mmCIF file of C-alpha atoms and ligand atoms in Angstrom:
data_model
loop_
_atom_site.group_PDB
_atom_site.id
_atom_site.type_symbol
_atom_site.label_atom_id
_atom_site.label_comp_id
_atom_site.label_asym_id
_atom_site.label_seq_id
_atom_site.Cartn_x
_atom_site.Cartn_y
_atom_site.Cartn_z
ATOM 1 C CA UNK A 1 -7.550 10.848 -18.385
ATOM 2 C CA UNK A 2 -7.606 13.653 -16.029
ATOM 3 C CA UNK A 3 -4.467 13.481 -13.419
ATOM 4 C CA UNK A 4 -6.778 12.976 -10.454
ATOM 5 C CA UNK A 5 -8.623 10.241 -11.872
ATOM 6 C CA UNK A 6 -5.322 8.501 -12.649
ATOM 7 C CA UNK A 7 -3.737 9.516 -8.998
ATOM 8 C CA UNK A 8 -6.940 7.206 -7.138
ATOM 9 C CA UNK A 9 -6.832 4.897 -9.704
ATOM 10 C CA UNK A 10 -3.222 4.056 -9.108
ATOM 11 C CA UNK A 11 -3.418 4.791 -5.178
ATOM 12 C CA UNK A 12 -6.435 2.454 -4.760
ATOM 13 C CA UNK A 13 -7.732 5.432 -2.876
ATOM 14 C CA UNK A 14 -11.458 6.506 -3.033
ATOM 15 C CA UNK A 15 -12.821 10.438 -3.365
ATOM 16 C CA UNK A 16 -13.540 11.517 -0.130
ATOM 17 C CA UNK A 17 -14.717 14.880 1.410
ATOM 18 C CA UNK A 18 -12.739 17.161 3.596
ATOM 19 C CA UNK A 19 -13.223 15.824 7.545
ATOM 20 C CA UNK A 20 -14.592 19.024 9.340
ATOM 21 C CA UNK A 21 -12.129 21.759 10.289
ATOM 22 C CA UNK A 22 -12.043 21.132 13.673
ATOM 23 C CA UNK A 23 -8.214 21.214 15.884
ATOM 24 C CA UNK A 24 -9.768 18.500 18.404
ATOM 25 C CA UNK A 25 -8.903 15.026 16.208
ATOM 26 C CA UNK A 26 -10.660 11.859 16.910
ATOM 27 C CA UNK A 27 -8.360 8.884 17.674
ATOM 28 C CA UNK A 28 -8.875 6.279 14.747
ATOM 29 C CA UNK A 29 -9.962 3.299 16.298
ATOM 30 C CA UNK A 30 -7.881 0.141 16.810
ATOM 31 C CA UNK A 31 -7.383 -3.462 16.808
ATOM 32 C CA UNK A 32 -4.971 -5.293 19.178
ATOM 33 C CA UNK A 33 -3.454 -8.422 17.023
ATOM 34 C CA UNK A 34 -1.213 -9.455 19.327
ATOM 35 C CA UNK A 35 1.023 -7.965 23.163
ATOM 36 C CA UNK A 36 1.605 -4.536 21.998
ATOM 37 C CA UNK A 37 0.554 -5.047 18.262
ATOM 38 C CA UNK A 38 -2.200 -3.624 17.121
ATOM 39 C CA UNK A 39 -3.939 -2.578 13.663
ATOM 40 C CA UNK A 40 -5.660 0.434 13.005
ATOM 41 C CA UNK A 41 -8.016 -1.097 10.095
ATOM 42 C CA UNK A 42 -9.384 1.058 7.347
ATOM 43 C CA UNK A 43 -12.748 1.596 6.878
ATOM 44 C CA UNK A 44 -14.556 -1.604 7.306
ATOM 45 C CA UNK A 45 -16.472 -3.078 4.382
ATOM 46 C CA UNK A 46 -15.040 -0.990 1.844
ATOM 47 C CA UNK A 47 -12.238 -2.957 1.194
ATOM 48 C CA UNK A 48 -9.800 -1.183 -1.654
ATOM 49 C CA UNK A 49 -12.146 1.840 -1.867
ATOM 50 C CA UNK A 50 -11.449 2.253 2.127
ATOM 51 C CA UNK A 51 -8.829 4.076 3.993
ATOM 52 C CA UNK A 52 -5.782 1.806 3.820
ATOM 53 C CA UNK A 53 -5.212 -0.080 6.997
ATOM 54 C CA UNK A 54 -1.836 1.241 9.244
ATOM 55 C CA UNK A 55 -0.344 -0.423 12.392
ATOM 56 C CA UNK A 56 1.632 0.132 15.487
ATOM 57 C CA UNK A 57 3.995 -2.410 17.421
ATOM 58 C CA UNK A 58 4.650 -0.549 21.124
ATOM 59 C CA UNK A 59 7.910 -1.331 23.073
ATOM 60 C CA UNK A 60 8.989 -0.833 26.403
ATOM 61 C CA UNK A 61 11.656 1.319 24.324
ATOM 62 C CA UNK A 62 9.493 3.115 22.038
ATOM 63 C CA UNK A 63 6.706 2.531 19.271
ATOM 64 C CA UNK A 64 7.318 1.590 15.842
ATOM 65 C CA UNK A 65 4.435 2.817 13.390
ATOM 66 C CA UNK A 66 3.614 1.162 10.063
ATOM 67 C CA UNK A 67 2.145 3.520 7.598
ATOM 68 C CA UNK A 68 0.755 7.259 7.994
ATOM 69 C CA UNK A 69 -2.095 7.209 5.743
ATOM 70 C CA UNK A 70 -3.161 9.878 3.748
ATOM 71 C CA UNK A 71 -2.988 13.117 4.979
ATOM 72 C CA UNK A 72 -1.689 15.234 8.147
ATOM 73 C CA UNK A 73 -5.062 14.864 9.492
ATOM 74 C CA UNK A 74 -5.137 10.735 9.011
ATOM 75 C CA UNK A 75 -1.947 10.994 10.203
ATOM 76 C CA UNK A 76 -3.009 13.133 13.384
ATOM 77 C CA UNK A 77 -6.036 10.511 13.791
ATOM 78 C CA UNK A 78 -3.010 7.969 13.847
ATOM 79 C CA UNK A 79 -1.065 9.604 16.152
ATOM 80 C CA UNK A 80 -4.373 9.990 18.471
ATOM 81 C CA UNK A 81 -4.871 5.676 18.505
ATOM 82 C CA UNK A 82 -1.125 5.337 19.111
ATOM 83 C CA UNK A 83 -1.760 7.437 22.296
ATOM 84 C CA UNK A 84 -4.827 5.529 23.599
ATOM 85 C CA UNK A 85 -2.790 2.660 24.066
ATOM 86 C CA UNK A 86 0.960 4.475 24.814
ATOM 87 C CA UNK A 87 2.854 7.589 26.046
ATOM 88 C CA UNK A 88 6.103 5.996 24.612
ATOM 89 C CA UNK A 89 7.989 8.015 22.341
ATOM 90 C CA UNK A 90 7.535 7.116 18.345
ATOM 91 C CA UNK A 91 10.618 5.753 17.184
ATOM 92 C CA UNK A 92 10.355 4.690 13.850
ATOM 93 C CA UNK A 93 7.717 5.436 11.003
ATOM 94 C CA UNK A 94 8.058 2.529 8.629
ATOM 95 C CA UNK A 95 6.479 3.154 5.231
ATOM 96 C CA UNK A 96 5.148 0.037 3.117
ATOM 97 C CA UNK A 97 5.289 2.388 -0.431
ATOM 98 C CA UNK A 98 5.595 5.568 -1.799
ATOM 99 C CA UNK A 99 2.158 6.146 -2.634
ATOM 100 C CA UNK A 100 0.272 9.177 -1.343
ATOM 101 C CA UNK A 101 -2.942 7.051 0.557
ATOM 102 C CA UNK A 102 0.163 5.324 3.157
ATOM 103 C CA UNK A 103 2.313 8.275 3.569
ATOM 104 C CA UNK A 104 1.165 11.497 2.748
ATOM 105 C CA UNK A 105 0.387 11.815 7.004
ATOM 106 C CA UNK A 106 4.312 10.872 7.190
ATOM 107 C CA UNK A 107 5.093 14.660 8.829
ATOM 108 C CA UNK A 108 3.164 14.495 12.235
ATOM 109 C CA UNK A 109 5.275 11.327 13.018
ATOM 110 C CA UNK A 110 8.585 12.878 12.202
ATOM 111 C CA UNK A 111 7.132 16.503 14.055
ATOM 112 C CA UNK A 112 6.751 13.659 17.032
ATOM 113 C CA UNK A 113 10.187 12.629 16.426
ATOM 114 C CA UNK A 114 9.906 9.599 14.721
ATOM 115 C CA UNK A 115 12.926 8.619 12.001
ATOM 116 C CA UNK A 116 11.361 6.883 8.830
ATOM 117 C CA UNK A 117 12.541 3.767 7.567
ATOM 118 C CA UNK A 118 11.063 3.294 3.499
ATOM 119 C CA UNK A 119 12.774 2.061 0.576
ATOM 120 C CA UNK A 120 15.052 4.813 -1.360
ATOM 121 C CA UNK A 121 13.091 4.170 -4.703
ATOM 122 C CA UNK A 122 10.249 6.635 -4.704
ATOM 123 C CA UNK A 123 9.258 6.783 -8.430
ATOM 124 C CA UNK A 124 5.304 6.565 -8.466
ATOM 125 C CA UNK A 125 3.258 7.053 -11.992
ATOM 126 C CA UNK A 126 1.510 9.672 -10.054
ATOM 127 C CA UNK A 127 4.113 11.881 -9.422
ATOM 128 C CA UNK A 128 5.120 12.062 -12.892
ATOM 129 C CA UNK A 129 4.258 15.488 -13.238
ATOM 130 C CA UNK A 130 6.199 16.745 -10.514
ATOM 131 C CA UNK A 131 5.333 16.687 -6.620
ATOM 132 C CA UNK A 132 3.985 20.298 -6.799
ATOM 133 C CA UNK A 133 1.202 19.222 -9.303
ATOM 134 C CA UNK A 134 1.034 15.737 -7.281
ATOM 135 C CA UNK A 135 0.141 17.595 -3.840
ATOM 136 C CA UNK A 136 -1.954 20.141 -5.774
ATOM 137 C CA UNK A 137 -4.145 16.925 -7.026
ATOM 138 C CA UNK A 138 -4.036 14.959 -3.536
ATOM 139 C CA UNK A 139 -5.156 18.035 -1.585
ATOM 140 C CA UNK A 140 -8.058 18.406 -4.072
ATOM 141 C CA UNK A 141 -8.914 14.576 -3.518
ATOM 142 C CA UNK A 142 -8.595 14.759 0.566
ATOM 143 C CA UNK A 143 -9.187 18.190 1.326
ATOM 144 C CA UNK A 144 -7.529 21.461 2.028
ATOM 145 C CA UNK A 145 -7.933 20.758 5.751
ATOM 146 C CA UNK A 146 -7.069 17.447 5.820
ATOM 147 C CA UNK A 147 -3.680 18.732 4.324
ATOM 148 C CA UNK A 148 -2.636 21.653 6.564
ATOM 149 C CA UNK A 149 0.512 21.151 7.689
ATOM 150 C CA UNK A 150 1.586 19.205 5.114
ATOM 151 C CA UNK A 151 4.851 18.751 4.518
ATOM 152 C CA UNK A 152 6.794 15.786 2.286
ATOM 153 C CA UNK A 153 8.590 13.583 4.916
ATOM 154 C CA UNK A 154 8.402 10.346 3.209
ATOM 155 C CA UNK A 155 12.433 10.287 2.143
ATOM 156 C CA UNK A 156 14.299 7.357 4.419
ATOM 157 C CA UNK A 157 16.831 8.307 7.302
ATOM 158 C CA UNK A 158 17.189 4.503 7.349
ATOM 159 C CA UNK A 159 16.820 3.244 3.357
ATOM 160 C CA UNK A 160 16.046 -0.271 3.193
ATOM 161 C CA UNK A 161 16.418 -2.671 0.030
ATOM 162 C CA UNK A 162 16.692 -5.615 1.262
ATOM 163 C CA UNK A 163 16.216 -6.779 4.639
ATOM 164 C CA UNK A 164 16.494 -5.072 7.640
ATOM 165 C CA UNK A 165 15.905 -5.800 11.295
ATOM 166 C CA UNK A 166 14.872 -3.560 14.225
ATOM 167 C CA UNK A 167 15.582 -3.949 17.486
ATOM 168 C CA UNK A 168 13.835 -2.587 20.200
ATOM 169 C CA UNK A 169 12.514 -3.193 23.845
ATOM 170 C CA UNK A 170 13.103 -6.878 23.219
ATOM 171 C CA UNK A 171 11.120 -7.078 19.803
ATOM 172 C CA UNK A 172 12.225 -7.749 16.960
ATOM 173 C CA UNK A 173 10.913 -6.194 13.606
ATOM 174 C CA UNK A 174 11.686 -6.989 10.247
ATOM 175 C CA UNK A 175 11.832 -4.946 7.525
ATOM 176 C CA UNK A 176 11.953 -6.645 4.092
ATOM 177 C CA UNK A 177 11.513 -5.661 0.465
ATOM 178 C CA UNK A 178 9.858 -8.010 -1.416
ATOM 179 C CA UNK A 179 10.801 -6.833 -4.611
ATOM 180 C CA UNK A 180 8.689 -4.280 -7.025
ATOM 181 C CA UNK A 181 5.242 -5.929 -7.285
ATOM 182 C CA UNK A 182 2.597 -2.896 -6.148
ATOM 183 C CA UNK A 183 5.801 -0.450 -6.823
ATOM 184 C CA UNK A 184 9.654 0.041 -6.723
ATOM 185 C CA UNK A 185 9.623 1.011 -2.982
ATOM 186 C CA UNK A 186 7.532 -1.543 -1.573
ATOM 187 C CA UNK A 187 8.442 -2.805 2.053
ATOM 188 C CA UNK A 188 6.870 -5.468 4.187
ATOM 189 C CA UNK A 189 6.966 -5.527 8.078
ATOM 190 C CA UNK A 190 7.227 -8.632 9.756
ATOM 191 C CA UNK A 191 6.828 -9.671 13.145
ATOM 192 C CA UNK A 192 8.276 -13.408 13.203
ATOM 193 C CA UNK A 193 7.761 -14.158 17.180
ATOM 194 C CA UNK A 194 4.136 -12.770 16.242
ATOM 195 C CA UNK A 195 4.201 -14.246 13.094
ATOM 196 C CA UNK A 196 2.365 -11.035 11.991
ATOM 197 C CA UNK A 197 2.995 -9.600 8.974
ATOM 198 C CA UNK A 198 2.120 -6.065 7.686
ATOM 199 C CA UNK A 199 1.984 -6.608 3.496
ATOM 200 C CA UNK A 200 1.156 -3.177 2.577
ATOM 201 C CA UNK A 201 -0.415 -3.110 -1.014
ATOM 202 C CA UNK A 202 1.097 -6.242 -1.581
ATOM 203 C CA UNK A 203 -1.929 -7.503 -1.163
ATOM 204 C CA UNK A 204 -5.405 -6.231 -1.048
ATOM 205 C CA UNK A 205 -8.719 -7.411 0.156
ATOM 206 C CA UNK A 206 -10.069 -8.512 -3.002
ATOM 207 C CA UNK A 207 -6.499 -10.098 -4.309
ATOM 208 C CA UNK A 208 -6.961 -7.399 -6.853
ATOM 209 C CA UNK A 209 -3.829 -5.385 -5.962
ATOM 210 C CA UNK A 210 -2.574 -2.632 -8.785
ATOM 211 C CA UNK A 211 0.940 -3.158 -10.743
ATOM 212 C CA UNK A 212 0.756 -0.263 -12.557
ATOM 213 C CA UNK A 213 3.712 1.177 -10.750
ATOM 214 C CA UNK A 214 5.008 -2.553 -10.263
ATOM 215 C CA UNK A 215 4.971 -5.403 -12.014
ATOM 216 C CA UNK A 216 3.518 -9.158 -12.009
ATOM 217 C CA UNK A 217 6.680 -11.114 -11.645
ATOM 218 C CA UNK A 218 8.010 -9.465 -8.772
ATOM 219 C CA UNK A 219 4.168 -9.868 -7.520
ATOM 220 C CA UNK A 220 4.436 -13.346 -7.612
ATOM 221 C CA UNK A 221 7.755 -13.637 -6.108
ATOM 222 C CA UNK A 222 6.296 -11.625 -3.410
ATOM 223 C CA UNK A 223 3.414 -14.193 -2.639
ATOM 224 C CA UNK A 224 5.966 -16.736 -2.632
ATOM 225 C CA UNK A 225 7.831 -14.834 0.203
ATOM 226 C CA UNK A 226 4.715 -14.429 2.359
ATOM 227 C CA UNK A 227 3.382 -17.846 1.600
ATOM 228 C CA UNK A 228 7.188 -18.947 2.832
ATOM 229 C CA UNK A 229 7.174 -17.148 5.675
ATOM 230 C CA UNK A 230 3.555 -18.934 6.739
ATOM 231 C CA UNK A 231 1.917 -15.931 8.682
ATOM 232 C CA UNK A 232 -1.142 -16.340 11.194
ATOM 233 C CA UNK A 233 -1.604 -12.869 10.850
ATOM 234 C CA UNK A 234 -1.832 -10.805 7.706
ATOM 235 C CA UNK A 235 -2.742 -6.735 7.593
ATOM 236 C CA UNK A 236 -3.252 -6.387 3.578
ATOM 237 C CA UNK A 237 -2.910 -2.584 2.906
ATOM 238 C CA UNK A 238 -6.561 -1.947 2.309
ATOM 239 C CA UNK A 239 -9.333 -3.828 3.479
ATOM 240 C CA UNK A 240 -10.058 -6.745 6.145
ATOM 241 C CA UNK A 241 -7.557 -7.904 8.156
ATOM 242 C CA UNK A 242 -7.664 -12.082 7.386
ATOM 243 C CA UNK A 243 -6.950 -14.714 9.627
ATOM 244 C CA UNK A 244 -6.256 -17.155 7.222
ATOM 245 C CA UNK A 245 -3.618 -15.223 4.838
ATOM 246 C CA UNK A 246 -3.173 -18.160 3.018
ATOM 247 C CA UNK A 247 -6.643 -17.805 1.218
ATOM 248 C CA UNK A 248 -5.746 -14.258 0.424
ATOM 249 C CA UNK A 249 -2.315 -15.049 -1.416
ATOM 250 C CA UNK A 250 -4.239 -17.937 -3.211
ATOM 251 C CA UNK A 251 -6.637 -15.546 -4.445
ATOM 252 C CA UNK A 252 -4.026 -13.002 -5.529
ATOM 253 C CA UNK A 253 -1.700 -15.435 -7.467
ATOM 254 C CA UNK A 254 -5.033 -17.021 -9.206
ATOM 255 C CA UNK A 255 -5.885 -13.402 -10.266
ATOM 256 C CA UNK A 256 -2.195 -12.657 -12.071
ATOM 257 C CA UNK A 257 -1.738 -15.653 -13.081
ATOM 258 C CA UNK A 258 -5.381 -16.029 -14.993
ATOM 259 C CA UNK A 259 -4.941 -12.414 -16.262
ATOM 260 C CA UNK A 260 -1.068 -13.414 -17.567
ATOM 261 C CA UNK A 261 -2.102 -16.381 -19.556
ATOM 262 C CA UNK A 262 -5.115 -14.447 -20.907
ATOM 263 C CA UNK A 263 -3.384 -11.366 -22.506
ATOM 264 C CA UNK A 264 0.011 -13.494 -23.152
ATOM 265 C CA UNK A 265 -3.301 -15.322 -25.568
ATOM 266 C CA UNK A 266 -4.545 -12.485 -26.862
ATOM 267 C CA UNK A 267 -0.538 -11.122 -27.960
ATOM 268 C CA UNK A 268 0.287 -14.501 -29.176
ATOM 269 C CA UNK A 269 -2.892 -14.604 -31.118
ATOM 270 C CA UNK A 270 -2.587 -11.043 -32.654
ATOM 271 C CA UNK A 271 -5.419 -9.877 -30.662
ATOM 272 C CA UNK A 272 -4.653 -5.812 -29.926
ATOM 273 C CA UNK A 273 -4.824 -4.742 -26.779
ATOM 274 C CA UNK A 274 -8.240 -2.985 -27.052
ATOM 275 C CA UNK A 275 -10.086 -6.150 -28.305
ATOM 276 C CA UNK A 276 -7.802 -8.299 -25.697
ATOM 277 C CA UNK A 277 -9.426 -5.965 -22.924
ATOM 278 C CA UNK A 278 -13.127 -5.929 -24.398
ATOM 279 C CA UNK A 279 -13.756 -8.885 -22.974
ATOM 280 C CA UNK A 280 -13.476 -6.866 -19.427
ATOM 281 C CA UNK A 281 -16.631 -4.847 -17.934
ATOM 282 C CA UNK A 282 -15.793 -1.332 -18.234
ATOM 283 C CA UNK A 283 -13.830 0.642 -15.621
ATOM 284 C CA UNK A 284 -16.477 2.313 -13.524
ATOM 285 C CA UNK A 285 -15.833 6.096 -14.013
ATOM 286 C CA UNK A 286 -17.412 6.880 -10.915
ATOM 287 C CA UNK A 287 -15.727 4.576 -9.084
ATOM 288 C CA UNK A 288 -12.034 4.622 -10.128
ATOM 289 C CA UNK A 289 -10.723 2.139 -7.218
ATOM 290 C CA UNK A 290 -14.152 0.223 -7.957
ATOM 291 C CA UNK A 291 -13.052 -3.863 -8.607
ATOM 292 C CA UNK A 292 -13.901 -3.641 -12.593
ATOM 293 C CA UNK A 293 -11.201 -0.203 -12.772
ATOM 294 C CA UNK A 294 -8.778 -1.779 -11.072
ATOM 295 C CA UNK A 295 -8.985 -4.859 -13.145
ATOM 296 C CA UNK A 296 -9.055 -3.087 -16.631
ATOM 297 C CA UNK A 297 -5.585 -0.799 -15.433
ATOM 298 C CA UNK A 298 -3.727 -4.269 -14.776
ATOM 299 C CA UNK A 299 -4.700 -5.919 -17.824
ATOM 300 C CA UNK A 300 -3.404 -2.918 -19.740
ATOM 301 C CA UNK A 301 -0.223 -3.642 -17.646
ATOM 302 C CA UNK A 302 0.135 -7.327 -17.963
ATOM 303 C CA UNK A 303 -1.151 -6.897 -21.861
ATOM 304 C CA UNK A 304 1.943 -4.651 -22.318
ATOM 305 C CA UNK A 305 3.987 -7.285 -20.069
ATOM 306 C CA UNK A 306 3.268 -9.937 -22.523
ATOM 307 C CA UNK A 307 3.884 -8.266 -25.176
ATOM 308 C CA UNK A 308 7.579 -7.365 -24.334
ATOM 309 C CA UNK A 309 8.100 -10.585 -23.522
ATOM 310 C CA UNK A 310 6.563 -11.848 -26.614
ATOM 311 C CA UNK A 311 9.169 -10.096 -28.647
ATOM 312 C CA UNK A 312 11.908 -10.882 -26.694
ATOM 313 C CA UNK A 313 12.498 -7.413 -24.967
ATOM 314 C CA UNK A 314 12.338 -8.952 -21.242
ATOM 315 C CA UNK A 315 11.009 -12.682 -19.786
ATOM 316 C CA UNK A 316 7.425 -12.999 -17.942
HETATM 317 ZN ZN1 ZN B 401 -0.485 1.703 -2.957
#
């Protein structure tokens, strides 16, 4: 499989072209959730295949901004929607995972003098072949103008693991990982006076997130933590923002736990992996964020989940 295919397939990112080369940037437009809380959705209606939603909580002390999407120019875009609300200085860039799509627009904030708050762990499948050949791929999937400027700034000055809480102008912010479901360096922000909670790629529109860097058991715990901490407000990481979270974590756990019993069936019964999967529709090759894609990558996954755990190597 050709490296880009596999870098949008596993960043639930779709091809795009370059956005003109232009130095005037268009402000991304916004969403208020909440007093000072706003969302600054991806694009609407194409859920997974979309831009991945990012957010912004301002302060009377500052602004903390969740996510930088996917480039310096998203990230510029960002910055422009922060300032149509704002002058207050950017405090804190909190990143929900290490994957390119959420953070690769991670320098303008820091240039603005924003410190970044992410998990340590920044091991993504797609940077397996080194970050040179990693930004050499992304820049051919955004654009070369999208990209200028880049630089890597997606390393923590304030590593979180577990939980971690910010306080600023009289809000409080939570940071939490929710252990390695979408990947090892997933974070959640949560807002509990708001009861708004930023899930990253924990969940997606479609409750079709990817584990491919991740896994299905932390998944599930992960559900469990946002179904515990009952949120009125949920911004998934790509697609529509839901009222009614609830019906979006249902969705989700039904998914992984359908697809577990189905391929820990197909192991059990001596079924290999490429019969186990035939009963899929085929990934859509144009489409490599498309539903069917992402479906056919995590049933590889869970396949060779159930399969460890079917010989003992590690429980499901
Ligand atoms: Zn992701």
């Amino acid at each position: 499989m050709p490296l880009t295919f596999a870098i949008l397939i596993a960043l639930q990112i779709a091809p795009g072209g370059s956005p003109p080369a232009s130095t005037s940037v268009a402000p991304l437009p916004i969403r208020r959730l909440a007093q000072g809380v706003y969302a600054v959705p991806g694009d609407s209606g194409r859920g997974s295949e979309g831009r991945p939603n990012a957010g912004f909580i301002v302060t009377d002390c500052g602004v903390v901004v969740v996510d930088a999407l996917a480039s310096p120019h998203h990230g510029r875009q960002l910055l422009e929607a922060i300032r149509s609300v704002t002058r207050q200085p950017i405090k804190w860039l909190v990143l929900t995972h290490h994957h390119p799509d959420h953070h690769f627009g991670a320098v303008v904030f820091r240039r603005a003098g924003a410190r970044v708050v992410a998990h340590p762990d920044r091991r993504v499948l797609v940077a397996e072949a080194g970050e040179e050949a990693l930004v050499a791929e992304w820049t051919r999937v955004v654009g070369a103008d999208a990209m200028r400027g880049f630089e890597l700034a997606n390393s923590a000055d304030r590593p979180v693991t577990g939980d971690d809480t910010l306080r600023l102008g009289g809000r409080t912010i939570v940071v939490t990982h929710p252990g390695a479901g979408h990947s090892p360096g997933d974070l959640m922000v949560w807002l509990p006076r708001e009861r708004i909670l930023f899930a990253g790629d924990v969940l997606v529109e479609d409750g079709v997130t990817m584990v491919v860097d991740g896994g299905t058991k932390p998944l599930l715990g992960a559900l469990a933590l946002i179904e515990a901490l009952r949120p009125a407000i949920v911004v998934p990481g790509h697609g529509a923002i839901l009222g009614r979270p609830g019906e979006l974590v249902a969705l989700t756990r039904r998914y992984f736990t359908g697809l577990r019993s189905d391929m820990r069936a197909a192991v059990e019964g001596g079924v290999p992996m490429r019969r186990a999967l035939a009963t899929l529709p085929p990934a859509d090759e144009t489409r490599p964020v498309s539903l069917n894609s992402r479906r056919r990558r995590n049933a590889v996954r869970v396949y060779l989940e159930e399969e460890r755990a079917y010989m003992g190597l590690e429980s499901p």
